[in-house]
Amino acid sequence: MSAAAPLASGIIALMLEVNPDLSPTEVKSILQNSCIADSFTGTVPNNTWGFGKLDALQVIQNTLQTVSTEDLPEISSGLKLFPNPASDQLMVELVNTKTEIIELKVYNMQGQGVTLPTNTVTNAAVIETEKLASGFYLVSITTNEGVMSQRFFKN
């Protein structure tokens, strides 16, 4: 019995979390273009391995390319992170100019705090993400109006 179908279903769920507007054709194309061929798979596509071994990280990276920063919704808290996905720096901006940043923290998906150099002004910050490993992270900001958080992806 193969675990391929449940694993692919989970990866598709992650894809749709990144971009809920993907069509079935786009999902299929991203999955097919995110496979690895090696000595076990031989020439792909074939009847045994399909398009090859699915690379989940590559799937998410390819899915992120379907979303521009203009397409990302501004969450109700008024917290904007860009560019998302980030490479060397992540800009943090509070839309409400009366809201002030008191404390800014970055967490990995295991909930562990990550210490990063950050330049903060009243309602904006620049986080140096250059040394982060590729993956999802959470920015938590304590402001004079409460706590806000949003996730981002580091390329």
Short mmCIF file of C-alpha atoms in Angstrom, two decimals:
data_model
loop_
_atom_site.label_atom_id
_atom_site.label_comp_id
_atom_site.label_asym_id
_atom_site.label_seq_id
_atom_site.Cartn_x
_atom_site.Cartn_y
_atom_site.Cartn_z
CA MET A 1 0.00 0.00 0.00
CA SER A 2 1.37 3.40 -0.99
CA ALA A 3 1.46 6.61 1.04
CA ALA A 4 1.74 8.68 -2.14
CA ALA A 5 -1.93 9.73 -2.32
CA PRO A 6 -2.21 10.97 1.31
CA LEU A 7 1.13 12.80 1.02
CA ALA A 8 0.13 14.43 -2.26
CA SER A 9 -3.24 15.42 -0.74
CA GLY A 10 -1.48 17.09 2.18
CA ILE A 11 0.84 18.97 -0.17
CA ILE A 12 -2.15 20.10 -2.25
CA ALA A 13 -3.79 21.39 0.95
CA LEU A 14 -0.63 23.44 1.65
CA MET A 15 -0.68 24.74 -1.92
CA LEU A 16 -4.27 25.90 -1.54
CA GLU A 17 -3.41 27.57 1.75
CA VAL A 18 -0.74 29.58 -0.08
CA ASN A 19 -3.03 30.37 -3.02
CA PRO A 20 -6.70 29.37 -2.65
CA ASP A 21 -7.41 30.59 -6.20
CA LEU A 22 -5.40 27.82 -7.91
CA SER A 23 -7.37 25.92 -10.54
CA PRO A 24 -7.14 22.11 -10.72
CA THR A 25 -5.06 22.51 -13.90
CA GLU A 26 -2.62 24.85 -12.11
CA VAL A 27 -2.35 22.43 -9.15
CA LYS A 28 -1.56 19.55 -11.50
CA SER A 29 1.00 21.60 -13.42
CA ILE A 30 2.80 22.77 -10.27
CA LEU A 31 2.90 19.20 -8.91
CA GLN A 32 4.28 17.83 -12.19
CA ASN A 33 6.93 20.58 -12.40
CA SER A 34 8.03 20.02 -8.80
CA CYS A 35 9.15 16.41 -9.14
CA ILE A 36 12.66 15.02 -8.99
CA ALA A 37 13.97 12.34 -11.31
CA ASP A 38 16.91 10.20 -10.21
CA SER A 39 18.44 6.78 -10.81
CA PHE A 40 15.48 5.07 -9.08
CA THR A 41 12.79 6.83 -11.13
CA GLY A 42 14.57 6.54 -14.45
CA THR A 43 13.22 8.61 -17.30
CA VAL A 44 9.96 10.24 -16.28
CA PRO A 45 7.06 10.33 -16.75
CA ASN A 46 6.61 6.56 -16.54
CA ASN A 47 3.99 4.12 -15.22
CA THR A 48 5.85 3.38 -11.99
CA TRP A 49 6.97 6.83 -10.79
CA GLY A 50 4.64 9.12 -12.72
CA PHE A 51 6.49 12.45 -13.01
CA GLY A 52 9.04 11.46 -10.35
CA LYS A 53 9.47 12.03 -6.62
CA LEU A 54 7.44 14.95 -5.32
CA ASP A 55 9.55 17.69 -3.69
CA ALA A 56 7.22 19.38 -1.18
CA LEU A 57 9.44 22.44 -0.66
CA GLN A 58 9.71 22.97 -4.41
CA VAL A 59 5.91 22.67 -4.69
CA ILE A 60 5.42 25.46 -2.14
CA GLN A 61 8.10 27.63 -3.75
CA ASN A 62 6.45 27.15 -7.16
CA THR A 63 3.04 27.92 -5.63
CA LEU A 64 4.38 31.11 -4.02
CA GLN A 65 5.42 32.27 -7.49
CA THR A 66 1.72 32.31 -8.45
CA VAL A 67 0.99 34.97 -5.81
CA SER A 68 2.25 38.53 -6.13
CA THR A 69 2.54 40.86 -3.15
CA GLU A 70 -0.38 42.83 -4.61
CA ASP A 71 -2.54 39.70 -4.35
CA LEU A 72 -1.77 39.12 -0.68
CA PRO A 73 -4.67 40.25 1.47
CA GLU A 74 -4.10 42.89 4.07
CA ILE A 75 -5.16 41.24 7.30
CA SER A 76 -7.68 42.97 9.53
CA SER A 77 -5.03 43.90 12.07
CA GLY A 78 -3.41 46.23 9.53
CA LEU A 79 -0.08 44.38 9.54
CA LYS A 80 1.69 44.17 6.16
CA LEU A 81 4.77 42.05 5.46
CA PHE A 82 6.64 42.39 2.17
CA PRO A 83 8.20 41.04 0.08
CA ASN A 84 6.60 37.73 0.92
CA PRO A 85 8.38 35.43 0.20
CA ALA A 86 11.43 37.19 1.62
CA SER A 87 15.06 36.76 0.64
CA ASP A 88 17.45 39.05 2.56
CA GLN A 89 15.03 41.46 4.25
CA LEU A 90 11.41 41.52 5.33
CA MET A 91 9.62 44.85 5.64
CA VAL A 92 7.00 45.14 8.37
CA GLU A 93 4.49 47.95 8.19
CA LEU A 94 1.52 48.84 10.36
CA VAL A 95 -1.18 50.44 8.24
CA ASN A 96 -2.66 52.48 11.08
CA THR A 97 -0.16 55.29 11.67
CA LYS A 98 -1.38 55.69 15.26
CA THR A 99 -0.27 52.13 16.07
CA GLU A 100 3.27 51.89 17.47
CA ILE A 101 5.55 48.85 17.57
CA ILE A 102 6.60 48.03 21.13
CA GLU A 103 8.19 44.61 20.55
CA LEU A 104 8.81 42.44 17.50
CA LYS A 105 9.57 38.69 17.58
CA VAL A 106 10.11 36.07 14.88
CA TYR A 107 9.28 32.40 15.48
CA ASN A 108 9.95 29.29 13.41
CA MET A 109 7.11 26.79 12.84
CA GLN A 110 8.19 24.83 15.93
CA GLY A 111 7.40 27.90 18.05
CA GLN A 112 11.05 28.65 18.80
CA GLY A 113 12.07 32.30 18.92
CA VAL A 114 14.56 33.35 16.25
CA THR A 115 16.88 36.26 16.97
CA LEU A 116 17.39 38.49 13.96
CA PRO A 117 18.84 41.97 13.47
CA THR A 118 15.91 44.38 13.23
CA ASN A 119 15.67 48.11 12.57
CA THR A 120 12.43 49.44 14.06
CA VAL A 121 10.78 52.85 13.86
CA THR A 122 7.38 53.84 15.24
CA ASN A 123 5.11 51.88 12.89
CA ALA A 124 7.54 50.00 10.61
CA ALA A 125 10.50 47.65 10.79
CA VAL A 126 13.07 45.92 8.60
CA ILE A 127 14.00 42.37 9.61
CA GLU A 128 17.27 40.95 8.25
CA THR A 129 16.27 37.43 7.09
CA GLU A 130 19.41 36.61 5.10
CA LYS A 131 20.67 33.95 7.57
CA LEU A 132 17.31 32.17 8.01
CA ALA A 133 16.85 28.72 6.52
CA SER A 134 14.21 28.41 3.84
CA GLY A 135 10.73 27.86 5.26
CA PHE A 136 7.74 29.44 6.99
CA TYR A 137 8.09 31.81 9.97
CA LEU A 138 5.76 33.87 12.13
CA VAL A 139 6.23 37.55 12.98
CA SER A 140 4.58 38.59 16.25
CA ILE A 141 4.33 42.29 17.02
CA THR A 142 3.26 43.79 20.30
CA THR A 143 1.83 47.26 19.74
CA ASN A 144 0.16 49.91 21.83
CA GLU A 145 -3.16 48.38 20.63
CA GLY A 146 -2.41 44.68 21.24
CA VAL A 147 -0.58 41.77 19.64
CA MET A 148 -0.61 41.07 15.90
CA SER A 149 0.96 38.22 14.00
CA GLN A 150 1.38 37.07 10.43
CA ARG A 151 3.42 34.38 8.74
CA PHE A 152 5.93 34.75 5.94
CA PHE A 153 8.01 32.49 3.78
CA LYS A 154 11.81 32.78 3.55
CA ASN A 155 13.23 31.67 0.17
#
